[in-house]
């Protein structure tokens, strides 16, 4: 993230806030946690209080809407959006306790990525120096890369895909 002063971190689809809270604790940068679920943000508030963090703000809303409406832009944006296709039969039993809207997405699980790439320039501070990190399904790489090429001038912005701990 280049110069480390006055950076803004955004954790989209934050859920319990673990990633955004950890980044905030490590860097002490202004951090925004967003989620569509009020219940998820209530859990975030408990976690923020537990760690006695002060420069974190919670925003409720769908996808990028709370950021765009509040004109909030970030330098580091992390996101674990809903990305499972409704008909995916690879979903494990461990997800049965998760909120369904945190797991499944329309458009073959690509709804959020399409929205992100179409509008990401509205939520980044410096078009020359930002980092966007997103999780996606193991079979979605090609479709997501196609979206990158569709919406982003890939000659100006570097992107790469990394494998997870399971080598997916």
Coordinates of C-alpha atoms in Angstrom, one line a residue:
X1 CA 0.0 0.0 0.0
X2 CA 2.9 2.3 -0.5
X3 CA 3.2 5.1 2.1
X4 CA 1.5 3.8 5.2
X5 CA 0.1 7.0 6.6
X6 CA -3.6 7.8 6.5
X7 CA -4.7 4.6 4.6
X8 CA -8.2 3.3 4.6
X9 CA -9.1 -0.3 4.9
X10 CA -12.5 -1.7 3.7
X11 CA -13.8 -5.1 4.6
X12 CA -16.8 -5.8 2.3
X13 CA -19.2 -8.6 3.3
X14 CA -17.5 -8.6 6.6
X15 CA -19.6 -11.2 8.5
X16 CA -18.2 -11.3 12.0
X17 CA -15.5 -8.8 11.1
X18 CA -12.5 -11.0 11.7
X19 CA -10.5 -10.0 8.7
X20 CA -11.2 -6.2 8.9
X21 CA -10.7 -6.2 12.7
X22 CA -7.4 -8.0 12.4
X23 CA -6.1 -5.6 9.7
X24 CA -7.2 -2.7 11.8
X25 CA -5.5 -4.0 14.9
X26 CA -2.3 -4.6 12.9
X27 CA -2.2 -1.3 11.2
X28 CA -4.4 1.1 13.2
X29 CA -5.7 2.5 9.9
X30 CA -9.3 3.8 9.5
X31 CA -11.4 0.7 8.8
X32 CA -14.9 0.3 7.4
X33 CA -16.7 -3.0 7.8
X34 CA -19.8 -3.5 5.6
X35 CA -22.4 -6.1 5.5
X36 CA -26.0 -6.4 4.4
X37 CA -26.9 -8.2 7.7
X38 CA -27.6 -6.2 10.8
X39 CA -27.0 -9.4 12.8
X40 CA -23.5 -9.7 11.4
X41 CA -22.7 -6.1 12.2
X42 CA -24.0 -6.6 15.8
X43 CA -21.4 -9.4 16.1
X44 CA -18.8 -7.1 14.6
X45 CA -19.6 -4.5 17.3
X46 CA -19.1 -7.1 20.0
X47 CA -15.7 -8.1 18.5
X48 CA -14.7 -4.4 18.1
X49 CA -15.5 -3.7 21.8
X50 CA -13.7 -6.9 22.9
X51 CA -10.5 -5.6 21.2
X52 CA -11.1 -1.9 22.3
X53 CA -10.7 -0.6 18.8
X54 CA -11.8 3.0 18.0
X55 CA -11.2 3.8 14.4
X56 CA -13.6 1.2 12.9
X57 CA -17.0 2.2 11.4
X58 CA -19.8 -0.2 10.5
X59 CA -21.9 0.3 7.5
X60 CA -25.0 -1.7 6.6
X61 CA -26.0 -2.2 3.0
X62 CA -25.9 -4.3 -0.1
X63 CA -22.6 -4.8 -1.9
X64 CA -20.9 -1.4 -2.7
X65 CA -24.0 0.7 -1.9
X66 CA -23.0 2.0 1.6
X67 CA -19.5 3.0 0.3
X68 CA -20.7 4.8 -2.8
X69 CA -23.6 6.5 -0.9
X70 CA -21.1 7.7 1.8
X71 CA -18.3 8.5 -0.7
X72 CA -15.9 6.2 1.1
X73 CA -12.8 5.1 -0.8
X74 CA -10.2 2.6 0.3
X75 CA -6.6 1.8 -0.2
X76 CA -6.9 -1.9 0.8
X77 CA -10.2 -3.6 0.1
X78 CA -10.8 -7.2 1.3
X79 CA -13.9 -9.2 0.6
X80 CA -15.2 -12.7 1.1
X81 CA -18.6 -12.3 -0.8
X82 CA -21.3 -14.8 -1.4
X83 CA -20.0 -16.7 -4.4
X84 CA -21.6 -20.1 -4.4
X85 CA -23.9 -20.9 -7.3
X86 CA -27.4 -21.9 -6.1
X87 CA -27.1 -25.3 -7.8
X88 CA -23.6 -26.1 -6.6
X89 CA -23.4 -29.6 -5.2
X90 CA -19.9 -29.2 -3.7
X91 CA -21.2 -27.3 -0.7
X92 CA -20.1 -29.1 2.5
X93 CA -22.3 -29.8 5.5
X94 CA -20.2 -27.3 7.6
X95 CA -22.1 -24.5 5.8
X96 CA -25.5 -25.5 7.0
X97 CA -25.2 -23.1 9.9
X98 CA -24.2 -20.2 7.8
X99 CA -26.7 -17.6 6.7
X100 CA -27.7 -18.5 3.1
X101 CA -27.3 -15.0 1.8
X102 CA -23.6 -15.1 3.0
X103 CA -23.0 -18.1 0.8
X104 CA -25.1 -18.1 -2.4
X105 CA -25.2 -15.5 -5.2
X106 CA -27.1 -15.1 -8.4
X107 CA -25.5 -15.1 -11.9
X108 CA -23.7 -18.4 -11.3
X109 CA -22.3 -17.1 -8.1
X110 CA -20.7 -14.1 -9.9
X111 CA -23.1 -11.3 -9.0
X112 CA -20.8 -9.6 -6.5
X113 CA -17.8 -9.8 -8.8
X114 CA -19.6 -8.3 -11.7
X115 CA -20.8 -5.5 -9.4
X116 CA -17.3 -5.0 -8.0
X117 CA -15.5 -4.8 -11.2
X118 CA -18.1 -2.6 -12.9
X119 CA -17.9 0.0 -10.0
X120 CA -14.6 -0.6 -8.2
X121 CA -13.1 2.8 -9.3
X122 CA -15.8 4.5 -7.2
X123 CA -14.4 2.9 -4.0
X124 CA -10.7 3.2 -4.4
X125 CA -8.6 6.1 -3.2
X126 CA -5.6 6.0 -5.6
X127 CA -6.1 4.4 -9.0
X128 CA -2.3 3.9 -9.1
X129 CA -1.8 2.3 -5.7
X130 CA -4.5 0.1 -4.3
X131 CA -5.0 -3.5 -3.4
X132 CA -8.2 -5.5 -3.8
X133 CA -8.3 -9.0 -2.3
X134 CA -11.3 -11.3 -2.8
X135 CA -12.1 -14.9 -2.2
X136 CA -13.9 -16.9 -4.9
X137 CA -14.9 -20.4 -5.7
X138 CA -12.4 -22.9 -6.9
X139 CA -14.1 -23.3 -10.3
X140 CA -14.7 -19.6 -10.9
X141 CA -11.2 -18.4 -11.9
X142 CA -11.8 -18.3 -15.6
X143 CA -15.2 -16.5 -15.3
X144 CA -13.8 -13.9 -12.9
X145 CA -10.8 -13.3 -15.1
X146 CA -13.2 -12.7 -18.0
X147 CA -15.0 -10.1 -15.8
X148 CA -11.6 -8.4 -15.0
X149 CA -10.9 -8.1 -18.8
X150 CA -14.4 -6.9 -19.5
X151 CA -14.5 -4.1 -16.9
X152 CA -10.9 -3.2 -16.1
X153 CA -8.1 -1.7 -18.2
X154 CA -5.8 -4.6 -17.4
X155 CA -2.9 -2.9 -19.1
X156 CA -2.9 -0.4 -16.3
X157 CA -3.9 -2.6 -13.4
X158 CA -2.0 -5.8 -12.3
X159 CA -4.0 -8.7 -11.2
X160 CA -3.1 -12.3 -10.1
X161 CA -4.9 -15.3 -8.8
X162 CA -3.4 -17.2 -5.8
X163 CA -4.3 -20.7 -4.6
X164 CA -5.6 -21.4 -1.1
X165 CA -4.3 -23.7 1.5
X166 CA -6.1 -26.6 -0.2
X167 CA -4.2 -25.8 -3.5
X168 CA -7.4 -24.6 -5.2

